[in-house]
Coordinates of C-alpha atoms in Angstrom, one line a residue:
Chain U
M14 CA -85.9 -85.9 19.7
I15 CA -89.3 -87.1 20.9
R16 CA -89.9 -88.8 24.3
R17 CA -93.6 -89.6 24.9
V18 CA -96.3 -89.3 22.2
F19 CA -99.9 -88.7 23.2
R20 CA -102.8 -89.3 20.9
P21 CA -105.8 -87.4 22.3
T22 CA -109.1 -88.0 20.5
D23 CA -110.8 -84.8 21.6
L24 CA -109.9 -81.4 22.8
A25 CA -110.9 -82.1 26.4
R26 CA -108.1 -84.7 26.6
L27 CA -105.6 -82.4 24.8
W28 CA -105.7 -79.5 27.3
P29 CA -104.1 -81.3 30.3
L30 CA -101.4 -82.7 28.1
L31 CA -100.5 -79.2 26.9
A32 CA -100.6 -77.9 30.5
D33 CA -98.1 -80.6 31.4
G34 CA -95.7 -79.3 28.7
A35 CA -96.4 -81.5 25.7
L36 CA -95.9 -79.8 22.4
A37 CA -98.9 -79.8 20.1
M38 CA -97.9 -81.5 16.8
A39 CA -99.9 -81.0 13.6
G40 CA -98.4 -82.6 10.5
G41 CA -94.9 -82.6 12.0
T42 CA -93.1 -81.6 8.8
D43 CA -91.6 -78.6 10.5
L44 CA -91.7 -79.5 14.1
L45 CA -89.8 -82.8 13.7
V46 CA -87.1 -81.2 11.6
R47 CA -86.6 -78.4 14.2
R48 CA -86.5 -80.9 17.1
R49 CA -83.7 -83.0 15.6
G50 CA -80.7 -83.0 17.9
Q51 CA -82.7 -81.0 20.6
A52 CA -83.6 -82.0 24.1
A53 CA -86.3 -84.7 24.3
V54 CA -89.9 -83.4 24.5
D55 CA -93.3 -84.9 24.8
V56 CA -95.7 -84.3 21.9
A57 CA -99.5 -84.4 21.7
L58 CA -100.7 -85.4 18.2
L59 CA -103.6 -83.3 17.0
E60 CA -104.4 -85.8 14.1
G61 CA -106.7 -87.9 16.2
I62 CA -109.1 -84.9 17.0
G63 CA -111.6 -85.2 14.2
E64 CA -113.2 -81.8 14.5
L65 CA -109.9 -80.1 13.7
A66 CA -109.9 -81.5 10.2
E67 CA -113.3 -80.5 9.0
I68 CA -113.8 -78.3 6.0
A69 CA -117.3 -76.7 5.8
A70 CA -119.4 -73.8 4.6
M71 CA -121.1 -72.1 7.6
R72 CA -124.5 -70.5 7.8
T73 CA -122.8 -67.1 8.2
G74 CA -121.3 -67.4 4.7
L75 CA -117.9 -68.0 6.1
V76 CA -115.9 -71.1 5.1
R77 CA -114.4 -72.9 8.0
L78 CA -111.1 -74.7 7.2
G79 CA -110.1 -77.0 10.0
A80 CA -106.5 -76.4 11.1
M81 CA -105.7 -80.1 10.7
A82 CA -106.9 -80.3 7.2
S83 CA -103.9 -81.3 5.1
H84 CA -102.8 -79.2 2.2
S85 CA -103.7 -82.0 -0.2
A86 CA -107.2 -82.4 1.4
L87 CA -107.8 -78.7 1.1
A88 CA -106.5 -78.5 -2.5
A89 CA -108.9 -81.4 -3.4
S90 CA -111.9 -79.9 -1.6
R91 CA -114.7 -78.8 -4.0
L92 CA -115.4 -75.9 -1.6
V93 CA -111.9 -74.7 -1.8
T94 CA -111.3 -75.1 -5.5
A95 CA -114.7 -73.5 -6.3
R96 CA -114.8 -70.7 -3.8
L97 CA -111.2 -70.1 -2.8
P98 CA -109.1 -71.0 -5.9
V99 CA -106.4 -68.6 -4.8
L100 CA -105.7 -70.9 -1.8
A101 CA -106.0 -74.1 -3.9
R102 CA -103.4 -72.7 -6.3
A103 CA -101.0 -71.8 -3.5
L104 CA -101.4 -75.2 -1.8
L105 CA -100.5 -77.0 -5.0
A106 CA -97.2 -75.0 -5.1
L107 CA -96.4 -75.9 -1.5
G108 CA -93.7 -78.5 -0.8
S109 CA -94.1 -81.8 -2.6
P110 CA -96.9 -84.4 -2.8
Q111 CA -95.7 -86.0 0.4
I112 CA -95.4 -82.7 2.3
R113 CA -98.9 -81.7 1.1
A114 CA -100.3 -85.0 2.4
M115 CA -98.7 -84.5 5.8
G116 CA -98.6 -80.8 6.4
T117 CA -101.6 -78.8 7.6
L118 CA -103.0 -75.4 7.2
G119 CA -102.8 -74.7 11.0
G120 CA -99.2 -75.9 11.0
N121 CA -98.3 -73.6 8.2
I122 CA -99.6 -70.7 10.2
A123 CA -98.0 -71.8 13.5
T124 CA -94.6 -72.2 11.8
A125 CA -95.0 -68.5 10.9
S126 CA -92.5 -68.5 8.0
P127 CA -92.5 -65.4 5.8
A128 CA -92.3 -68.0 3.0
G129 CA -95.3 -70.1 4.1
D130 CA -97.1 -70.7 0.8
S131 CA -100.6 -70.8 2.3
L132 CA -100.2 -67.5 4.0
P133 CA -100.4 -64.9 1.1
P134 CA -103.8 -66.2 0.1
L135 CA -105.0 -66.2 3.6
Y136 CA -103.8 -62.6 4.1
A137 CA -105.5 -61.6 0.9
L138 CA -108.7 -63.3 2.0
D139 CA -108.6 -61.4 5.4
A140 CA -108.6 -64.7 7.1
L141 CA -109.6 -65.0 10.8
V142 CA -107.8 -67.6 12.9
E143 CA -109.8 -69.4 15.6
L144 CA -107.6 -70.1 18.6
A145 CA -108.7 -72.6 21.2
S146 CA -107.5 -73.4 24.7
R147 CA -108.9 -74.8 27.9
H148 CA -110.2 -71.3 28.6
G149 CA -112.3 -71.1 25.4
R150 CA -112.0 -69.8 21.9
R151 CA -111.1 -66.5 20.3
R152 CA -111.0 -65.3 16.7
V153 CA -108.0 -63.2 15.7
P154 CA -107.1 -61.7 12.3
L155 CA -104.2 -63.7 10.8
A156 CA -102.0 -60.7 10.6
E157 CA -102.3 -60.3 14.4
V158 CA -101.5 -64.0 14.9
I159 CA -98.2 -64.0 13.1
L160 CA -95.8 -61.6 14.7
G161 CA -92.5 -62.4 12.9
P162 CA -90.5 -65.3 11.7
S163 CA -91.4 -68.3 13.9
R164 CA -93.3 -66.0 16.3
T165 CA -97.0 -66.1 16.9
A166 CA -99.5 -64.6 19.3
L167 CA -100.5 -68.0 20.6
S168 CA -100.6 -68.2 24.3
P169 CA -99.2 -71.2 26.1
G170 CA -101.7 -74.1 26.0
E171 CA -103.4 -72.5 23.0
I172 CA -103.8 -74.2 19.5
I173 CA -105.0 -73.1 16.1
A174 CA -108.4 -74.8 15.7
A175 CA -109.5 -73.4 12.4
V176 CA -109.2 -70.7 9.8
L177 CA -112.3 -68.7 8.7
V178 CA -112.6 -67.0 5.4
R179 CA -115.4 -65.2 3.5
P180 CA -115.2 -66.3 -0.1
P181 CA -114.9 -63.4 -2.5
V182 CA -118.0 -62.7 -4.6
S183 CA -118.4 -64.9 -7.6
G184 CA -116.5 -63.7 -10.6
S185 CA -113.7 -62.2 -8.6
L186 CA -110.2 -62.5 -9.9
Q187 CA -108.2 -64.9 -7.6
H188 CA -104.5 -65.2 -8.4
F189 CA -101.4 -66.8 -6.8
E190 CA -97.9 -67.0 -8.2
K191 CA -94.7 -68.2 -6.5
V192 CA -91.2 -67.7 -7.8
G193 CA -88.8 -70.3 -6.5
R194 CA -85.5 -71.8 -7.5
R195 CA -87.3 -74.8 -8.8
S196 CA -91.0 -75.6 -8.9
A197 CA -91.3 -78.4 -6.3
L198 CA -89.8 -78.5 -2.8
A199 CA -88.8 -74.9 -3.1
I200 CA -89.0 -72.1 -0.5
A201 CA -90.5 -69.1 -2.2
V202 CA -88.2 -66.4 -3.3
A203 CA -91.2 -64.2 -3.7
S204 CA -94.9 -64.8 -4.0
L205 CA -98.1 -62.8 -4.6
A206 CA -101.7 -63.5 -3.9
A207 CA -104.4 -61.3 -5.3
V208 CA -108.1 -61.2 -4.8
I209 CA -109.8 -58.5 -6.9
E210 CA -113.4 -57.7 -7.4
T211 CA -114.3 -55.8 -10.5
D212 CA -117.6 -54.2 -11.7
A213 CA -119.4 -54.9 -14.9
A214 CA -117.1 -52.4 -16.7
G215 CA -114.0 -54.2 -15.6
R216 CA -113.1 -51.5 -13.0
V217 CA -111.6 -52.6 -9.7
A218 CA -114.2 -52.4 -6.9
S219 CA -111.7 -53.8 -4.4
A220 CA -108.3 -55.2 -4.5
R221 CA -106.5 -57.2 -1.9
L222 CA -102.8 -58.0 -2.5
A223 CA -100.4 -59.9 -0.2
V224 CA -96.8 -60.8 -0.8
G225 CA -94.7 -63.6 0.7
S226 CA -90.9 -63.9 1.3
L227 CA -90.5 -60.1 1.1
G228 CA -90.3 -59.2 4.7
P229 CA -90.4 -60.7 8.2
T230 CA -94.0 -61.6 7.7
V231 CA -96.4 -61.8 4.7
L232 CA -97.4 -58.3 3.9
R233 CA -100.6 -56.7 2.6
C234 CA -99.9 -53.7 0.3
P235 CA -102.5 -51.0 0.9
A236 CA -100.9 -48.4 -1.3
A237 CA -100.9 -50.8 -4.2
E238 CA -104.5 -51.8 -3.5
A239 CA -105.5 -48.2 -3.5
A240 CA -103.7 -47.6 -6.7
L241 CA -105.8 -50.3 -8.4
A242 CA -109.2 -49.1 -7.0
G243 CA -111.5 -47.8 -9.7
Q244 CA -109.1 -48.6 -12.5
R245 CA -109.0 -51.2 -15.2
L246 CA -106.1 -53.7 -14.9
T247 CA -104.1 -52.1 -17.8
P248 CA -100.4 -52.5 -18.0
D249 CA -99.9 -48.8 -17.0
V250 CA -102.1 -49.1 -13.9
L251 CA -100.4 -52.3 -12.9
Q252 CA -96.9 -50.8 -13.4
Q253 CA -97.9 -48.0 -11.0
A254 CA -99.2 -50.4 -8.4
A255 CA -96.1 -52.6 -8.8
G256 CA -94.0 -49.5 -7.8
H257 CA -96.0 -49.3 -4.6
I258 CA -95.4 -53.0 -3.9
R259 CA -91.6 -52.5 -4.5
A260 CA -91.7 -49.5 -2.1
A261 CA -93.6 -51.4 0.6
V262 CA -91.5 -54.6 0.9
S263 CA -88.4 -55.1 3.0
P264 CA -86.7 -58.2 1.5
I265 CA -83.4 -59.6 2.6
D266 CA -80.4 -61.2 0.8
D267 CA -80.1 -64.9 1.4
I268 CA -78.9 -68.0 -0.3
R269 CA -82.0 -68.1 -2.6
A270 CA -82.0 -64.5 -3.9
T271 CA -80.8 -61.0 -3.3
A272 CA -83.0 -58.4 -1.8
A273 CA -82.8 -56.3 -5.0
Y274 CA -84.0 -59.3 -7.1
R275 CA -86.8 -60.0 -4.7
R276 CA -88.0 -56.3 -4.8
Q277 CA -88.0 -56.3 -8.6
V278 CA -89.9 -59.6 -8.8
A279 CA -92.4 -58.5 -6.2
G280 CA -93.6 -55.8 -8.5
N281 CA -93.3 -57.9 -11.6
L282 CA -95.6 -60.6 -10.2
L283 CA -98.4 -58.0 -10.3
L284 CA -98.0 -57.3 -14.0
R285 CA -99.3 -60.9 -14.7
L286 CA -102.8 -59.5 -13.9
A287 CA -102.9 -57.5 -17.0
A288 CA -106.3 -58.2 -18.6
G289 CA -106.2 -60.9 -21.1
E290 CA -103.2 -62.8 -19.6
Chain H
M17 CA -85.9 -92.5 28.8
S18 CA -88.8 -93.1 26.6
E19 CA -91.8 -95.0 27.7
R20 CA -92.5 -97.9 25.3
M21 CA -95.9 -98.5 23.7
E22 CA -97.6 -101.4 22.1
L23 CA -98.1 -100.6 18.5
S24 CA -100.3 -102.5 16.0
F25 CA -100.7 -101.7 12.4
T26 CA -100.9 -103.4 9.0
L27 CA -97.5 -103.8 7.2
N28 CA -97.5 -104.8 3.6
G29 CA -100.9 -106.5 4.0
A30 CA -100.1 -108.4 7.2
P31 CA -101.1 -107.4 10.7
V32 CA -98.0 -106.6 13.0
C33 CA -97.7 -105.8 16.7
L34 CA -94.7 -104.8 18.6
T35 CA -93.5 -102.8 21.6
T36 CA -91.4 -99.8 20.7
E37 CA -90.6 -96.2 21.6
P38 CA -93.5 -94.1 20.3
G39 CA -91.2 -91.2 19.3
R40 CA -89.0 -93.3 17.1
R41 CA -89.0 -92.5 13.4
A42 CA -91.2 -94.7 11.3
L43 CA -88.2 -95.0 9.0
D44 CA -86.0 -96.5 11.7
L45 CA -88.8 -98.8 12.9
L46 CA -89.3 -100.3 9.4
R47 CA -85.6 -100.7 8.8
E48 CA -84.5 -101.9 12.2
E49 CA -87.4 -103.9 13.6
F50 CA -88.7 -105.4 10.3
G51 CA -85.6 -105.4 8.2
L52 CA -87.4 -103.6 5.5
T53 CA -84.6 -101.5 4.0
A54 CA -86.3 -100.3 0.8
A55 CA -87.2 -97.0 2.5
K56 CA -84.0 -95.1 2.9
E57 CA -82.8 -92.0 4.7
G58 CA -81.6 -89.5 2.1
C59 CA -81.9 -86.1 3.8
G60 CA -83.9 -86.9 6.9
L61 CA -85.6 -83.5 6.5
G62 CA -88.5 -84.2 4.2
E63 CA -86.8 -82.9 1.0
C64 CA -85.7 -86.0 -0.9
G65 CA -88.5 -88.6 -0.8
A66 CA -86.1 -91.6 -0.4
C67 CA -88.0 -92.7 2.7
S68 CA -91.4 -92.5 1.1
V69 CA -94.0 -95.1 2.1
L70 CA -97.7 -95.4 1.6
V71 CA -99.8 -94.8 4.7
D72 CA -103.5 -95.7 4.0
G73 CA -102.7 -95.2 0.3
E74 CA -101.2 -91.7 0.7
L75 CA -97.5 -91.1 0.0
K76 CA -95.8 -89.9 3.2
L77 CA -92.3 -89.5 4.5
S78 CA -91.3 -92.1 7.0
C79 CA -88.4 -89.8 8.3
L80 CA -91.0 -87.3 9.5
L81 CA -93.5 -89.8 10.9
L82 CA -93.4 -91.1 14.5
A83 CA -93.8 -94.7 15.2
A84 CA -97.0 -93.9 17.2
Q85 CA -98.5 -92.3 14.1
L86 CA -98.6 -95.8 12.4
A87 CA -101.0 -97.2 14.9
G88 CA -104.1 -98.7 13.2
R89 CA -102.8 -97.6 9.7
S90 CA -102.0 -99.6 6.7
V91 CA -98.4 -99.1 5.6
V92 CA -96.9 -100.3 2.3
T93 CA -93.2 -100.2 1.5
A94 CA -91.6 -101.1 -1.8
E95 CA -91.2 -104.6 -0.5
G96 CA -95.0 -104.8 -0.3
L97 CA -95.3 -103.9 -4.0
G98 CA -93.5 -107.0 -5.3
T99 CA -90.5 -109.2 -4.8
P100 CA -87.5 -110.0 -7.0
D101 CA -89.2 -113.2 -8.1
A102 CA -92.6 -111.6 -8.5
P103 CA -92.0 -107.9 -9.2
H104 CA -95.0 -105.5 -9.4
P105 CA -95.6 -104.2 -12.9
I106 CA -94.3 -100.8 -11.7
Q107 CA -91.1 -102.4 -10.6
S108 CA -90.8 -104.3 -13.9
A109 CA -91.4 -101.1 -15.8
F110 CA -88.6 -99.3 -14.0
A111 CA -86.2 -102.2 -14.8
D112 CA -87.3 -102.4 -18.4
C113 CA -87.1 -98.7 -19.0
G114 CA -83.6 -98.3 -17.5
A115 CA -85.1 -96.0 -14.9
V116 CA -82.8 -97.3 -12.2
Q117 CA -79.1 -96.5 -11.7
C118 CA -77.8 -96.5 -8.2
G119 CA -81.3 -97.5 -6.9
Y120 CA -81.4 -95.3 -3.8
C121 CA -84.4 -93.3 -4.9
T122 CA -86.1 -96.2 -6.7
P123 CA -88.3 -97.6 -3.8
G124 CA -89.7 -94.1 -3.2
M125 CA -90.2 -93.5 -6.9
T126 CA -92.1 -96.8 -7.3
L127 CA -94.4 -95.9 -4.4
A128 CA -95.0 -92.4 -5.8
T129 CA -95.9 -94.1 -9.0
S130 CA -98.2 -96.4 -7.2
A131 CA -100.0 -93.5 -5.5
L132 CA -100.3 -91.7 -8.8
L133 CA -101.7 -94.6 -10.8
A134 CA -104.2 -95.4 -8.1
Q135 CA -105.7 -91.9 -8.6
N136 CA -105.0 -91.5 -12.3
P137 CA -104.5 -94.7 -14.3
D138 CA -103.5 -92.9 -17.5
P139 CA -101.3 -89.9 -16.6
D140 CA -99.5 -87.8 -19.1
R141 CA -95.9 -86.8 -18.6
D142 CA -96.7 -83.6 -16.8
A143 CA -98.9 -85.5 -14.3
A144 CA -96.1 -88.0 -13.8
R145 CA -93.6 -85.2 -13.2
V146 CA -95.9 -83.6 -10.6
A147 CA -96.4 -86.9 -8.9
L148 CA -92.7 -87.6 -8.7
S149 CA -91.8 -84.0 -7.7
G150 CA -91.1 -85.0 -4.1
N151 CA -88.6 -87.7 -5.1
L152 CA -85.2 -86.7 -6.0
C153 CA -82.9 -88.8 -8.3
R154 CA -79.3 -87.7 -8.5
C155 CA -78.1 -90.1 -11.2
T156 CA -80.4 -91.2 -14.1
G157 CA -82.2 -88.0 -14.5
Y158 CA -86.0 -88.1 -14.8
V159 CA -86.6 -88.9 -18.5
K160 CA -86.5 -92.7 -18.1
I161 CA -88.2 -92.6 -14.8
V162 CA -91.2 -90.8 -16.4
D163 CA -91.0 -93.3 -19.2
A164 CA -91.3 -96.0 -16.6
V165 CA -94.3 -94.4 -15.0
L166 CA -96.2 -94.2 -18.3
A167 CA -95.1 -97.8 -19.2
A168 CA -96.3 -99.0 -15.8
G169 CA -99.6 -97.3 -16.3
A170 CA -100.0 -99.0 -19.7
A171 CA -99.1 -102.3 -18.2
L172 CA -101.6 -102.0 -15.4
R173 CA -104.3 -100.9 -17.9
G174 CA -103.6 -104.2 -19.7
E175 CA -102.2 -102.5 -22.8
K176 CA -99.5 -104.3 -24.8
P177 CA -96.1 -102.5 -24.8

């Protein structure tokens, strides 16, 4: 339950609120569900801090995605659909129209669910997370921000300000697929994001693969990435890499699927990349 | 307990101002302070869409919005679409198509339809299904609801049925 609600309009006004124990609230779609029936807390809304919602291309070539940009705003952004389609696809598979209008990219990271739908694309894009606090800012690779289910490396009083990604070279293959029990409002049983650069002959110059819902955090699969390097995306090559994915994941049994099913699907998702499909 | 706040926003086209607890759910505020009971609590967890309202034209879940988040916004509930005497074409289409059974999901469905048609006045069935994908119906099934969305679109485009 929520006691006081603060609406700071800039970061300078946010820091003292966090120092006094208020929880930072992004879209609230996770936080308000988790707080139900719990002791009353104060929250500081991040939604009034305009700079946190900006989506922009930077002079360095990076794309800066404000942590408070909603999933629907990101999925509708020309910059995202044109340069980061792997992320746009994942965001359109996330939750429902209402959840996409309310939930934010920063919130999806802070929730640190192994099934967070924005996360496999961000892992595959080698995203950096910009953390901000009254002491300044630091940039940390996403994989070092998320430590485990619901566990992050954020320090007390620190928030996620933005996500920074370098768009893959034009013509790269960007792919996302999620398997769930139904297509909307479903927590992923397994998901795969792939960002693959190929040369003129169709051989893989670099492959980045990340899977969701297959371990305590989203995972990159270096062995599978290495198995694709220098190869064409033929069914045989993909089958071999799929084996590496199945060997790398550590899924669990839960109400949505068995570990064995998840492991099988984790590899199968890669087979979709066969040329021509 | 909670400190109270003065809260001003636009509700179904009219300015409103009241004093309330800022951490109250928008759903409870609408139902208990304004007697607007179209928005309903289904799951209370953001999974069913029965509490959907339009906030600045965007479909959102009033069970996961705090009262304080409505400040300065324009909120539309199903009561703001139309009335029994003067139903909105979306509401008429739901009635005419038999897209209502128990009615619990219907306010949210009509607002989801409104949000869709504002963006896409001539949706196909797939677009309608995506737009309604956050609103669960447990009795009619979705065929007649999708029929109603398309019929509403046609009516709003001025096409004869």
